[in-house]
Amino acid sequence: MDAFGSYLRERREARRASDRSYSLRQLATRVGIEPSYLSRIERGAESPPSEATIRRLAAELEEDEDVLLALAGKVSSDLQDAIRRRPALFAQLIRQLAELPDHAVLRLVREVRDGDW
Amino acid sequence: MIELRADQMVFTFPEVHAEAALHLDFQRTLRIPDDGKSYPLPPGLGRFPLTHVDDHAAAVPASWVERGGVMMPMFQAEAMWISFQSPSVDDRASYPFLVKIATGKINAVTGEEWRDGANRDPQDYLVVPTQPWLDGYCVEKGKIRQFVAMPLGAGFSAEEQLTGKGEWGGVQVEVYPMKRDVFERRFPKRPPSDRRERLSEMMFGALSAPCAMDAEEDECAASMGLAPGGSMEQEIYDDPFDLADWDLRQRSRCFVHLTNSMVWRAITGSEPPTTPPTAAEYESAGLPWFDWYSEAKAVAGSEKLAGLKSVKEMGKEKGTPALPENQSVTPKNVVTLKGTMVKGQVREW
C-alpha cells in the first residue's frame, strides 16, 4: 500500500466514524470519480489521481492540498509555474531553506501588515 | 499573523496552537430589496479579490499605507457578506475564535465606536465557529441590515450617520483565539492517532524532491464605506464561553480598505468582478435563498444601529435615489442549513 492511498483511507475513515457521508461511494461521487477507482487508489493498486482530483479530495477532507499532492509525488502546478518563471532565484531560495526548521521558515511567510488606525 | 491565500485572510496563532486558524473571506452577493420586508439569506457568489495595500503604495492615498492591511473592490450599492471558517483541530473540534467586526470603525454588533479588546456587556463580538457568517448590522434580535457599499463622504455610511464624519470607511477585523489550556480542557484529545507525526513519517517516504514553499486621485472618490441596506433574518449568537476563556493577549487585526471598483482597475491593473445579478433576476431564475437553523442563543440588537437610515431612506431624504433598482421579491426556494456546517452544506451558488 502506498503512502498516498493509505493516508487517504485513514483520513476518510476517521471522518466516516462521525459522518456517514464519507463512505467510499459518497466521497467518490462528490469528487466526480468512480467508487471502485477510489477504492483502488486507497489500496495502492492504482497510481494517485490527477492534480485536480487530489485538490477536490483535499477540499472534501479538509486536508492541505499541497501536502496531499506531495504524498502523491506531485508538486502543485502553480508552484511549478512560479519556479519556471524565475528558476535560478527559486532554486537558490528552496535549497537555502530546505534544511531550516519549520519555525524559521514560518517567519518568511508574507504577513498582512497592520498599521496605525 | 495574517496571510492572504486565494483571496482569503488566514489568521493563525502558532504561539497558541499550531493548528489554530481562522479563515475569513468577503463574499459577493446580491443586494436584497430595501423595502421594509425581511428577507432570508442571499447566496454567496464567490470571493471578492483581496490584495496587500503595500503592493500598490504609490497609487493609493497615503492614509491607506499608514493604516496598512488589504484592499478589495466594490461597486457603489453592491452588497457583501463575511464568511468565517475554522478548520477542525485533530478531528476533535474547530478552534474557537473571538472576532470583532467594524465598518468605518463602528462596531457592527453594538454600534459603538471602535475600541480594542473584547466586551461582554453588551457583547461586541462574534464567536466562530458558532457564527458562520455575518451579513450586516445587528439592528434587533434575529435581524440585521445588509452591508451595502456607498462612497465615503456621501453621508450614507453607518460611520457618517453616527459620527458626522467620513474619516475611516472600510472594514476593520480583530481576532483573538481561545486560550490553549481552555481549548484542551473543553475539547479533550481523542486517543490515539498522532496525525502530525504520522504525516511527517509518510512525507519522508513519499518526497524525493524538496518540499516547495509558498511563492508567493482623490481619496474620497476611491474610498467606500458600508451603509445599512435591506433587512434580513440573521442572528448574532451569544458567546457560549466565558470572557476569561479568550486569550486577549494574542491579538491579530486588519484594516480592509474598500475601493470603488472603477478605481481598483486603475490602481491594480486588474479587472474587478462583474456586478452581481439583481434580487429579481436571481429569484426569477428559481435559485435558492438560505436560512440558518441553530439552537444557540442570540444577542439583542443595537439601538444605535437600529436608528440608522437605510440607503433608500437616506437617498429619499437627500432627494437623490441611491439605489439603481430595488424591486421587491418573494423568495420561494429557501434552503435551511443546520447546526454545525458539514460537507455539502454551502451557501454559495
Tab-separated table of C-alpha atoms in Angstrom:
chain	number	residue	atom	x	y	z
A	1	MET	CA	0.000	0.000	0.000
A	2	ASP	CA	1.451	3.376	-0.911
A	3	ALA	CA	1.685	6.420	1.352
A	4	PHE	CA	-0.893	8.458	-0.552
A	5	GLY	CA	-3.524	5.727	-0.657
A	6	SER	CA	-3.150	4.684	2.949
A	7	TYR	CA	-3.193	8.254	4.204
A	8	LEU	CA	-6.289	8.991	2.137
A	9	ARG	CA	-8.069	5.940	3.520
A	10	GLU	CA	-7.087	6.814	7.068
A	11	ARG	CA	-8.409	10.369	6.796
A	12	ARG	CA	-11.636	9.257	5.110
A	13	GLU	CA	-12.282	6.544	7.694
A	14	ALA	CA	-11.593	8.998	10.528
A	15	ARG	CA	-14.286	11.287	9.156
A	16	ARG	CA	-16.671	8.446	8.397
A	17	ALA	CA	-16.647	7.485	12.062
A	18	SER	CA	-18.746	10.577	12.775
A	19	ASP	CA	-20.203	11.368	9.354
A	20	ARG	CA	-21.570	8.675	7.051
A	21	SER	CA	-21.277	10.923	4.022
A	22	TYR	CA	-17.592	9.962	3.984
A	23	SER	CA	-18.317	6.465	2.748
A	24	LEU	CA	-16.212	5.418	-0.227
A	25	ARG	CA	-19.215	5.714	-2.519
A	26	GLN	CA	-20.417	9.125	-1.372
A	27	LEU	CA	-16.972	10.730	-1.311
A	28	ALA	CA	-16.146	9.370	-4.773
A	29	THR	CA	-19.416	10.751	-6.128
A	30	ARG	CA	-18.723	14.185	-4.659
A	31	VAL	CA	-15.275	14.404	-6.225
A	32	GLY	CA	-16.500	13.011	-9.542
A	33	ILE	CA	-14.763	9.623	-9.740
A	34	GLU	CA	-15.928	6.004	-9.668
A	35	PRO	CA	-16.072	4.416	-6.171
A	36	SER	CA	-14.106	1.424	-7.470
A	37	TYR	CA	-11.366	3.771	-8.710
A	38	LEU	CA	-11.170	5.491	-5.309
A	39	SER	CA	-11.014	2.081	-3.650
A	40	ARG	CA	-8.095	1.012	-5.864
A	41	ILE	CA	-6.282	4.294	-5.129
A	42	GLU	CA	-6.722	3.774	-1.397
A	43	ARG	CA	-5.350	0.233	-1.687
A	44	GLY	CA	-2.356	1.405	-3.694
A	45	ALA	CA	-3.498	-0.671	-6.673
A	46	GLU	CA	-3.749	2.456	-8.771
A	47	SER	CA	-1.428	5.453	-9.119
A	48	PRO	CA	-2.584	8.642	-7.410
A	49	PRO	CA	-5.194	10.550	-9.472
A	50	SER	CA	-4.805	13.871	-11.295
A	51	GLU	CA	-3.891	17.094	-9.550
A	52	ALA	CA	-7.447	18.380	-9.955
A	53	THR	CA	-8.911	15.254	-8.308
A	54	ILE	CA	-6.386	15.458	-5.476
A	55	ARG	CA	-7.414	19.072	-4.909
A	56	ARG	CA	-11.082	18.070	-4.725
A	57	LEU	CA	-10.244	15.250	-2.295
A	58	ALA	CA	-8.240	17.681	-0.154
A	59	ALA	CA	-11.161	20.119	-0.084
A	60	GLU	CA	-13.630	17.370	0.891
A	61	LEU	CA	-11.361	16.005	3.623
A	62	GLU	CA	-10.236	19.461	4.781
A	63	GLU	CA	-6.639	18.434	4.210
A	64	ASP	CA	-3.854	20.681	2.968
A	65	GLU	CA	-3.790	20.186	-0.804
A	66	ASP	CA	-0.027	20.750	-1.056
A	67	VAL	CA	0.544	18.002	1.496
A	68	LEU	CA	-1.737	15.562	-0.339
A	69	LEU	CA	-0.071	16.418	-3.656
A	70	ALA	CA	3.350	15.832	-2.114
A	71	LEU	CA	2.238	12.449	-0.765
A	72	ALA	CA	1.209	11.634	-4.342
A	73	GLY	CA	4.692	12.611	-5.522
A	74	LYS	CA	3.434	15.785	-7.198
A	75	VAL	CA	4.109	19.486	-6.815
A	76	SER	CA	1.230	21.886	-7.365
A	77	SER	CA	1.179	23.344	-10.892
A	78	ASP	CA	1.104	26.945	-9.628
A	79	LEU	CA	4.341	26.274	-7.710
A	80	GLN	CA	5.893	24.690	-10.772
A	81	ASP	CA	4.922	27.771	-12.788
A	82	ALA	CA	6.435	30.064	-10.168
A	83	ILE	CA	9.710	28.140	-10.294
A	84	ARG	CA	9.750	28.049	-14.102
A	85	ARG	CA	9.252	31.805	-14.283
A	86	ARG	CA	12.277	32.524	-12.049
A	87	PRO	CA	14.193	29.224	-11.899
A	88	ALA	CA	17.571	30.461	-10.622
A	89	LEU	CA	16.020	32.587	-7.894
A	90	PHE	CA	13.637	29.911	-6.620
A	91	ALA	CA	16.131	27.057	-6.897
A	92	GLN	CA	18.542	29.040	-4.746
A	93	LEU	CA	15.809	30.037	-2.309
A	94	ILE	CA	14.497	26.492	-1.859
A	95	ARG	CA	17.986	24.995	-1.461
A	96	GLN	CA	18.850	27.560	1.171
A	97	LEU	CA	15.600	26.998	3.072
A	98	ALA	CA	15.460	23.223	2.702
A	99	GLU	CA	17.248	22.477	5.956
A	100	LEU	CA	15.748	25.242	8.075
A	101	PRO	CA	13.450	24.221	10.925
A	102	ASP	CA	9.723	24.997	10.472
A	103	HIS	CA	9.644	27.929	12.863
A	104	ALA	CA	12.385	29.691	10.890
A	105	VAL	CA	10.601	29.141	7.584
A	106	LEU	CA	7.308	30.365	9.008
A	107	ARG	CA	8.852	33.769	9.599
A	108	LEU	CA	9.326	34.123	5.863
A	109	VAL	CA	5.628	33.795	5.093
A	110	ARG	CA	4.329	37.156	3.983
A	111	GLU	CA	2.160	38.750	6.609
A	112	VAL	CA	-0.559	41.310	6.151
A	113	ARG	CA	0.873	44.417	7.773
A	114	ASP	CA	-1.222	46.172	10.388
A	115	GLY	CA	-0.742	49.929	10.565
A	116	ASP	CA	-1.979	52.825	12.600
A	117	TRP	CA	-5.759	53.241	12.825
B	1	MET	CA	-0.242	36.590	11.981
B	2	ILE	CA	-2.409	37.122	8.903
B	3	GLU	CA	-1.710	35.770	5.430
B	4	LEU	CA	-3.615	36.144	2.180
B	5	ARG	CA	-4.343	32.808	0.493
B	6	ALA	CA	-6.553	32.710	-2.584
B	7	ASP	CA	-8.464	35.860	-1.614
B	8	GLN	CA	-8.965	34.587	1.900
B	9	MET	CA	-7.493	36.102	5.059
B	10	VAL	CA	-5.969	33.357	7.199
B	11	PHE	CA	-5.388	34.300	10.839
B	12	THR	CA	-3.005	31.930	12.610
B	13	PHE	CA	-1.661	31.877	16.136
B	14	PRO	CA	1.304	29.447	16.125
B	15	GLU	CA	2.315	30.571	19.610
B	16	VAL	CA	-1.082	29.392	20.933
B	17	HIS	CA	-1.711	26.243	18.863
B	18	ALA	CA	-0.015	25.072	15.665
B	19	GLU	CA	-3.372	24.349	14.011
B	20	ALA	CA	-5.409	27.300	15.293
B	21	ALA	CA	-6.545	29.037	12.098
B	22	LEU	CA	-9.437	31.296	11.212
B	23	HIS	CA	-10.294	31.685	7.528
B	24	LEU	CA	-12.201	34.835	6.644
B	25	ASP	CA	-13.391	35.972	3.238
B	26	PHE	CA	-15.760	38.536	1.791
B	27	GLN	CA	-18.492	37.044	-0.382
B	28	ARG	CA	-20.069	38.732	-3.351
B	29	THR	CA	-23.831	38.628	-3.184
B	30	LEU	CA	-26.951	40.283	-4.491
B	31	ARG	CA	-28.372	43.330	-2.768
B	32	ILE	CA	-31.636	42.407	-1.102
B	33	PRO	CA	-34.510	44.840	-1.666
B	34	ASP	CA	-34.633	47.746	0.791
B	35	ASP	CA	-38.429	47.663	1.006
B	36	GLY	CA	-39.286	47.156	4.674
B	37	LYS	CA	-39.645	43.368	4.256
B	38	SER	CA	-37.311	40.928	5.993
B	39	TYR	CA	-35.523	38.552	3.620
B	40	PRO	CA	-33.798	35.183	4.043
B	41	LEU	CA	-30.032	34.998	3.451
B	42	PRO	CA	-28.894	35.655	-0.119
B	43	PRO	CA	-26.300	33.374	-1.748
B	44	GLY	CA	-22.522	33.689	-1.876
B	45	LEU	CA	-21.373	34.314	-5.448
B	46	GLY	CA	-17.640	33.885	-4.835
B	47	ARG	CA	-14.928	35.795	-3.009
B	48	PHE	CA	-14.048	39.424	-3.567
B	49	PRO	CA	-10.395	39.754	-4.608
B	50	LEU	CA	-8.031	40.914	-1.863
B	51	THR	CA	-4.567	42.407	-2.231
B	52	HIS	CA	-1.944	43.916	0.065
B	53	VAL	CA	-2.189	47.727	0.250
B	54	ASP	CA	1.618	47.800	0.337
B	55	ASP	CA	1.742	46.335	-3.185
B	56	HIS	CA	0.094	49.484	-4.534
B	57	ALA	CA	1.572	52.036	-2.148
B	58	ALA	CA	2.375	54.519	-4.903
B	59	ALA	CA	-1.172	54.511	-6.254
B	60	VAL	CA	-3.308	54.670	-3.097
B	61	PRO	CA	-3.882	57.541	-0.661
B	62	ALA	CA	-1.089	57.956	1.921
B	63	SER	CA	-3.554	57.289	4.747
B	64	TRP	CA	-4.181	53.774	3.383
B	65	VAL	CA	-0.482	52.943	3.583
B	66	GLU	CA	-0.393	54.320	7.113
B	67	ARG	CA	-3.307	52.064	8.125
B	68	GLY	CA	-1.805	49.026	6.393
B	69	GLY	CA	-3.871	45.926	5.688
B	70	VAL	CA	-5.551	44.831	2.477
B	71	MET	CA	-7.955	46.254	-0.077
B	72	MET	CA	-10.850	44.984	-2.193
B	73	PRO	CA	-13.114	46.435	-4.902
B	74	MET	CA	-16.836	47.107	-4.561
B	75	PHE	CA	-19.267	48.830	-6.893
B	76	GLN	CA	-21.478	51.556	-5.493
B	77	ALA	CA	-24.622	49.956	-3.998
B	78	GLU	CA	-23.055	46.484	-4.127
B	79	ALA	CA	-23.597	44.192	-1.118
B	80	MET	CA	-21.355	41.647	0.599
B	81	TRP	CA	-21.256	39.224	3.492
B	82	ILE	CA	-18.396	37.906	5.576
B	83	SER	CA	-17.685	34.183	5.825
B	84	PHE	CA	-15.848	32.611	8.788
B	85	GLN	CA	-14.396	29.106	8.960
B	86	SER	CA	-12.173	27.414	11.496
B	87	PRO	CA	-10.840	24.014	10.378
B	88	SER	CA	-11.029	21.066	12.727
B	89	VAL	CA	-8.011	20.502	15.012
B	90	ASP	CA	-7.012	16.805	15.319
B	91	ASP	CA	-10.553	15.819	14.266
B	92	ARG	CA	-11.905	16.920	17.651
B	93	ALA	CA	-13.245	20.464	17.209
B	94	SER	CA	-12.806	23.694	15.313
B	95	TYR	CA	-10.524	26.012	17.241
B	96	PRO	CA	-12.775	28.788	18.666
B	97	PHE	CA	-12.105	32.451	17.902
B	98	LEU	CA	-13.499	35.741	19.100
B	99	VAL	CA	-13.992	38.058	16.105
B	100	LYS	CA	-14.753	41.778	16.166
B	101	ILE	CA	-16.073	43.409	13.007
B	102	ALA	CA	-16.464	47.130	12.438
B	103	THR	CA	-17.180	49.312	9.419
B	104	GLY	CA	-15.735	52.818	9.458
B	105	LYS	CA	-14.624	51.900	12.987
B	106	ILE	CA	-18.263	51.473	14.101
B	107	ASN	CA	-18.831	48.071	15.703
B	108	ALA	CA	-21.277	46.057	13.541
B	109	VAL	CA	-22.823	44.345	16.598
B	110	THR	CA	-23.154	47.229	19.066
B	111	GLY	CA	-22.910	50.428	17.000
B	112	GLU	CA	-20.225	51.700	19.392
B	113	GLU	CA	-17.076	53.436	18.183
B	114	TRP	CA	-14.049	51.168	17.849
B	115	ARG	CA	-12.002	50.159	20.840
B	116	ASP	CA	-9.504	47.345	21.015
B	117	GLY	CA	-10.268	44.398	23.296
B	118	ALA	CA	-13.492	42.480	23.898
B	119	ASN	CA	-16.548	43.396	25.926
B	120	ARG	CA	-19.338	41.128	27.095
B	121	ASP	CA	-21.941	43.583	28.336
B	122	PRO	CA	-23.141	44.154	25.746
B	123	GLN	CA	-21.279	41.581	23.677
B	124	ASP	CA	-19.374	43.426	20.950
B	125	TYR	CA	-18.039	40.423	19.039
B	126	LEU	CA	-18.914	37.163	17.269
B	127	VAL	CA	-17.772	33.666	18.138
B	128	VAL	CA	-16.525	31.315	15.421
B	129	PRO	CA	-17.457	28.519	14.661
B	130	THR	CA	-20.848	29.321	16.290
B	131	GLN	CA	-21.272	32.180	13.814
B	132	PRO	CA	-20.560	31.023	10.248
B	133	TRP	CA	-21.185	34.374	8.566
B	134	LEU	CA	-22.177	37.996	9.051
B	135	ASP	CA	-24.293	39.853	6.507
B	136	GLY	CA	-24.847	43.232	8.096
B	137	TYR	CA	-25.513	45.399	11.121
B	138	CYS	CA	-27.234	43.820	14.126
B	139	VAL	CA	-30.294	46.047	14.459
B	140	GLU	CA	-32.509	43.807	16.570
B	141	LYS	CA	-32.545	40.274	17.901
B	142	GLY	CA	-32.567	37.984	14.872
B	143	LYS	CA	-32.483	40.814	12.358
B	144	ILE	CA	-29.692	42.607	10.521
B	145	ARG	CA	-29.437	45.282	7.850
B	146	GLN	CA	-27.319	44.247	4.898
B	147	PHE	CA	-23.829	45.728	4.306
B	148	VAL	CA	-24.084	47.913	1.178
B	149	ALA	CA	-21.129	49.886	-0.239
B	150	MET	CA	-21.559	53.632	-0.725
B	151	PRO	CA	-18.969	56.317	-1.485
B	152	LEU	CA	-17.340	57.689	1.647
B	153	GLY	CA	-18.269	61.330	2.038
B	154	ALA	CA	-21.766	60.957	0.577
B	155	GLY	CA	-23.314	60.646	4.048
B	156	PHE	CA	-24.822	57.151	3.763
B	157	SER	CA	-22.367	55.034	5.753
B	158	ALA	CA	-23.024	53.917	9.330
B	159	GLU	CA	-19.872	55.815	10.308
B	160	GLU	CA	-21.068	59.097	8.820
B	161	GLN	CA	-24.567	58.724	10.247
B	162	LEU	CA	-23.248	58.077	13.766
B	163	THR	CA	-20.183	60.337	13.944
B	164	GLY	CA	-20.951	63.011	11.356
B	165	LYS	CA	-17.587	62.299	9.698
B	166	GLY	CA	-16.372	60.038	6.894
B	167	GLU	CA	-12.891	59.539	8.212
B	168	TRP	CA	-12.234	55.802	8.067
B	169	GLY	CA	-14.530	53.807	5.805
B	170	GLY	CA	-13.607	50.186	5.048
B	171	VAL	CA	-13.973	47.178	7.337
B	172	GLN	CA	-11.961	46.504	10.477
B	173	VAL	CA	-11.358	42.992	11.762
B	174	GLU	CA	-9.839	41.921	15.068
B	175	VAL	CA	-9.374	38.288	16.090
B	176	TYR	CA	-8.459	36.594	19.378
B	177	PRO	CA	-8.039	32.817	19.872
B	178	MET	CA	-9.313	30.754	22.780
B	179	LYS	CA	-6.645	30.154	25.451
B	180	ARG	CA	-4.773	26.918	24.736
B	181	ASP	CA	-5.392	25.364	28.163
B	182	VAL	CA	-9.115	26.185	27.931
B	183	PHE	CA	-9.289	24.575	24.482
B	184	GLU	CA	-7.578	21.404	25.779
B	185	ARG	CA	-9.980	21.261	28.738
B	186	ARG	CA	-13.156	21.970	26.800
B	187	PHE	CA	-12.274	19.811	23.785
B	188	PRO	CA	-10.149	16.928	25.103
B	189	LYS	CA	-7.994	14.939	22.706
B	190	ARG	CA	-9.289	11.719	21.246
B	191	PRO	CA	-6.828	8.879	21.608
B	192	PRO	CA	-4.560	7.848	19.981
B	193	SER	CA	-3.641	8.665	16.279
B	194	ASP	CA	-0.949	11.284	16.319
B	195	ARG	CA	-1.744	12.589	12.894
B	196	ARG	CA	1.082	15.095	12.572
B	197	GLU	CA	3.686	12.527	13.488
B	198	ARG	CA	2.154	10.055	11.081
B	199	LEU	CA	2.080	12.638	8.309
B	200	SER	CA	5.694	13.531	8.815
B	201	GLU	CA	6.679	9.860	8.686
B	202	MET	CA	4.818	9.436	5.428
B	203	MET	CA	6.189	12.599	3.894
B	204	PHE	CA	9.739	11.351	4.246
B	205	GLY	CA	8.834	8.231	2.362
B	206	ALA	CA	6.933	9.997	-0.392
B	207	LEU	CA	9.048	13.020	-1.123
B	208	SER	CA	12.090	12.633	-3.251
B	209	ALA	CA	12.099	16.288	-4.291
B	210	PRO	CA	12.486	19.035	-1.699
B	211	CYS	CA	9.145	20.382	-0.432
B	212	ALA	CA	8.340	23.635	-2.156
B	213	MET	CA	7.376	26.646	-0.036
B	214	ASP	CA	4.839	29.307	-0.825
B	215	ALA	CA	5.834	31.514	-3.746
B	216	GLU	CA	4.491	33.798	-3.362
B	217	GLU	CA	-6.774	60.763	-7.020
B	218	ASP	CA	-8.927	61.906	-4.792
B	219	GLU	CA	-9.142	59.996	-1.586
B	220	CYS	CA	-12.925	60.265	-1.183
B	221	ALA	CA	-13.589	59.067	-4.724
B	222	ALA	CA	-11.518	55.953	-4.113
B	223	SER	CA	-12.820	55.046	-0.648
B	224	MET	CA	-16.063	53.259	0.049
B	225	GLY	CA	-17.880	52.902	3.327
B	226	LEU	CA	-20.555	50.414	4.301
B	227	ALA	CA	-24.093	51.545	4.867
B	228	PRO	CA	-27.206	49.687	6.090
B	229	GLY	CA	-29.346	48.221	3.315
B	230	GLY	CA	-32.408	45.971	3.362
B	231	SER	CA	-33.465	43.824	6.336
B	232	MET	CA	-32.548	40.191	6.662
B	233	GLU	CA	-33.160	37.398	9.149
B	234	GLN	CA	-29.861	36.584	10.834
B	235	GLU	CA	-28.961	36.040	14.461
B	236	ILE	CA	-25.753	37.141	16.128
B	237	TYR	CA	-25.047	34.416	18.649
B	238	ASP	CA	-24.269	34.879	22.292
B	239	ASP	CA	-20.779	33.797	23.379
B	240	PRO	CA	-21.227	30.223	24.728
B	241	PHE	CA	-17.901	30.517	26.588
B	242	ASP	CA	-16.607	32.776	29.381
B	243	LEU	CA	-14.854	36.026	28.575
B	244	ALA	CA	-11.876	34.709	30.577
B	245	ASP	CA	-11.601	31.776	28.120
B	246	TRP	CA	-10.275	34.078	25.409
B	247	ASP	CA	-6.591	34.828	25.069
B	248	LEU	CA	-6.818	38.608	24.900
B	249	ARG	CA	-3.023	38.951	24.802
B	250	GLN	CA	-2.954	37.344	21.350
B	251	ARG	CA	-4.468	39.901	19.032
B	252	SER	CA	-4.436	39.993	15.271
B	253	ARG	CA	-6.192	42.787	13.417
B	254	CYS	CA	-6.533	44.150	9.905
B	255	PHE	CA	-7.901	47.189	8.086
B	256	VAL	CA	-9.746	46.209	4.897
B	257	HIS	CA	-9.939	49.189	2.555
B	258	LEU	CA	-12.901	49.261	0.176
B	259	THR	CA	-12.035	50.649	-3.223
B	260	ASN	CA	-14.521	51.782	-5.805
B	261	SER	CA	-14.362	49.044	-8.475
B	262	MET	CA	-13.554	51.542	-11.220
B	263	VAL	CA	-10.646	52.920	-9.198
B	264	TRP	CA	-9.483	49.367	-8.421
B	265	ARG	CA	-8.828	48.827	-12.112
B	266	ALA	CA	-6.641	51.957	-12.248
B	267	ILE	CA	-4.737	51.036	-9.067
B	268	THR	CA	-4.141	47.340	-9.651
B	269	GLY	CA	-4.425	46.973	-13.416
B	270	SER	CA	-6.753	44.014	-12.914
B	271	GLU	CA	-10.461	43.749	-13.630
B	272	PRO	CA	-12.846	43.831	-10.661
B	273	PRO	CA	-15.545	41.126	-10.568
B	274	THR	CA	-18.649	41.839	-12.607
B	275	THR	CA	-21.752	43.217	-10.948
B	276	PRO	CA	-23.910	40.528	-9.323
B	277	PRO	CA	-27.469	39.815	-10.523
B	278	THR	CA	-30.321	41.759	-9.002
B	279	ALA	CA	-32.574	40.064	-6.444
B	280	ALA	CA	-35.367	39.978	-9.054
B	281	GLU	CA	-33.129	38.331	-11.681
B	282	TYR	CA	-31.893	35.794	-9.141
B	283	GLU	CA	-35.388	34.951	-7.931
B	284	SER	CA	-36.794	34.652	-11.447
B	285	ALA	CA	-34.128	32.015	-12.153
B	286	GLY	CA	-35.521	29.991	-9.224
B	287	LEU	CA	-32.189	29.905	-7.389
B	288	PRO	CA	-32.046	29.259	-3.640
B	289	TRP	CA	-32.029	31.614	-0.678
B	290	PHE	CA	-30.873	30.363	2.690
B	291	ASP	CA	-31.906	30.119	6.301
B	292	TRP	CA	-29.633	29.083	9.173
B	293	TYR	CA	-31.081	26.972	11.949
B	294	SER	CA	-29.263	26.916	15.279
B	295	GLU	CA	-30.379	26.448	18.864
B	296	ALA	CA	-27.713	28.860	20.103
B	297	LYS	CA	-28.939	31.947	21.984
B	298	ALA	CA	-28.952	35.226	20.059
B	299	VAL	CA	-27.859	38.623	21.331
B	300	ALA	CA	-30.206	41.608	21.357
B	301	GLY	CA	-29.791	44.182	18.613
B	302	SER	CA	-28.204	47.597	18.955
B	303	GLU	CA	-30.482	50.614	19.398
B	304	LYS	CA	-27.837	52.813	17.813
B	305	LEU	CA	-27.708	50.652	14.704
B	306	ALA	CA	-31.498	50.321	14.637
B	307	GLY	CA	-31.709	54.115	14.457
B	308	LEU	CA	-29.670	54.306	11.241
B	309	LYS	CA	-31.356	55.253	7.999
B	310	SER	CA	-31.146	52.692	5.236
B	311	VAL	CA	-29.553	53.614	1.905
B	312	LYS	CA	-33.008	54.004	0.373
B	313	GLU	CA	-34.313	56.191	3.215
B	314	MET	CA	-31.208	58.352	3.178
B	315	GLY	CA	-31.400	58.742	-0.605
B	316	LYS	CA	-35.009	59.885	-0.272
B	317	GLU	CA	-34.020	62.396	2.385
B	318	LYS	CA	-31.248	63.752	0.174
B	319	GLY	CA	-33.555	63.855	-2.830
B	320	THR	CA	-31.224	61.577	-4.847
B	321	PRO	CA	-32.327	57.982	-5.449
B	322	ALA	CA	-29.338	55.985	-4.238
B	323	LEU	CA	-30.231	52.507	-5.496
B	324	PRO	CA	-30.125	51.617	-9.194
B	325	GLU	CA	-33.050	49.238	-8.678
B	326	ASN	CA	-34.975	47.987	-5.687
B	327	GLN	CA	-37.664	45.617	-6.923
B	328	SER	CA	-39.323	43.567	-4.172
B	329	VAL	CA	-39.255	39.792	-4.490
B	330	THR	CA	-40.857	36.868	-2.701
B	331	PRO	CA	-38.212	34.167	-2.253
B	332	LYS	CA	-39.823	30.778	-2.919
B	333	ASN	CA	-36.847	28.473	-2.770
B	334	VAL	CA	-35.427	28.778	0.761
B	335	VAL	CA	-32.897	26.148	1.831
B	336	THR	CA	-32.414	25.641	5.570
B	337	LEU	CA	-28.874	24.850	6.696
B	338	LYS	CA	-28.482	23.422	10.175
B	339	GLY	CA	-26.230	23.185	13.202
B	340	THR	CA	-22.536	22.895	12.566
B	341	MET	CA	-21.683	23.175	8.902
B	342	VAL	CA	-20.861	19.835	7.364
B	343	LYS	CA	-19.565	18.983	3.930
B	344	GLY	CA	-22.073	19.605	1.228
B	345	GLN	CA	-23.696	22.448	3.204
B	346	VAL	CA	-22.764	25.565	1.336
B	347	ARG	CA	-24.288	28.956	0.980
B	348	GLU	CA	-22.659	29.546	-2.343
B	349	TRP	CA	-24.243	29.399	-5.695
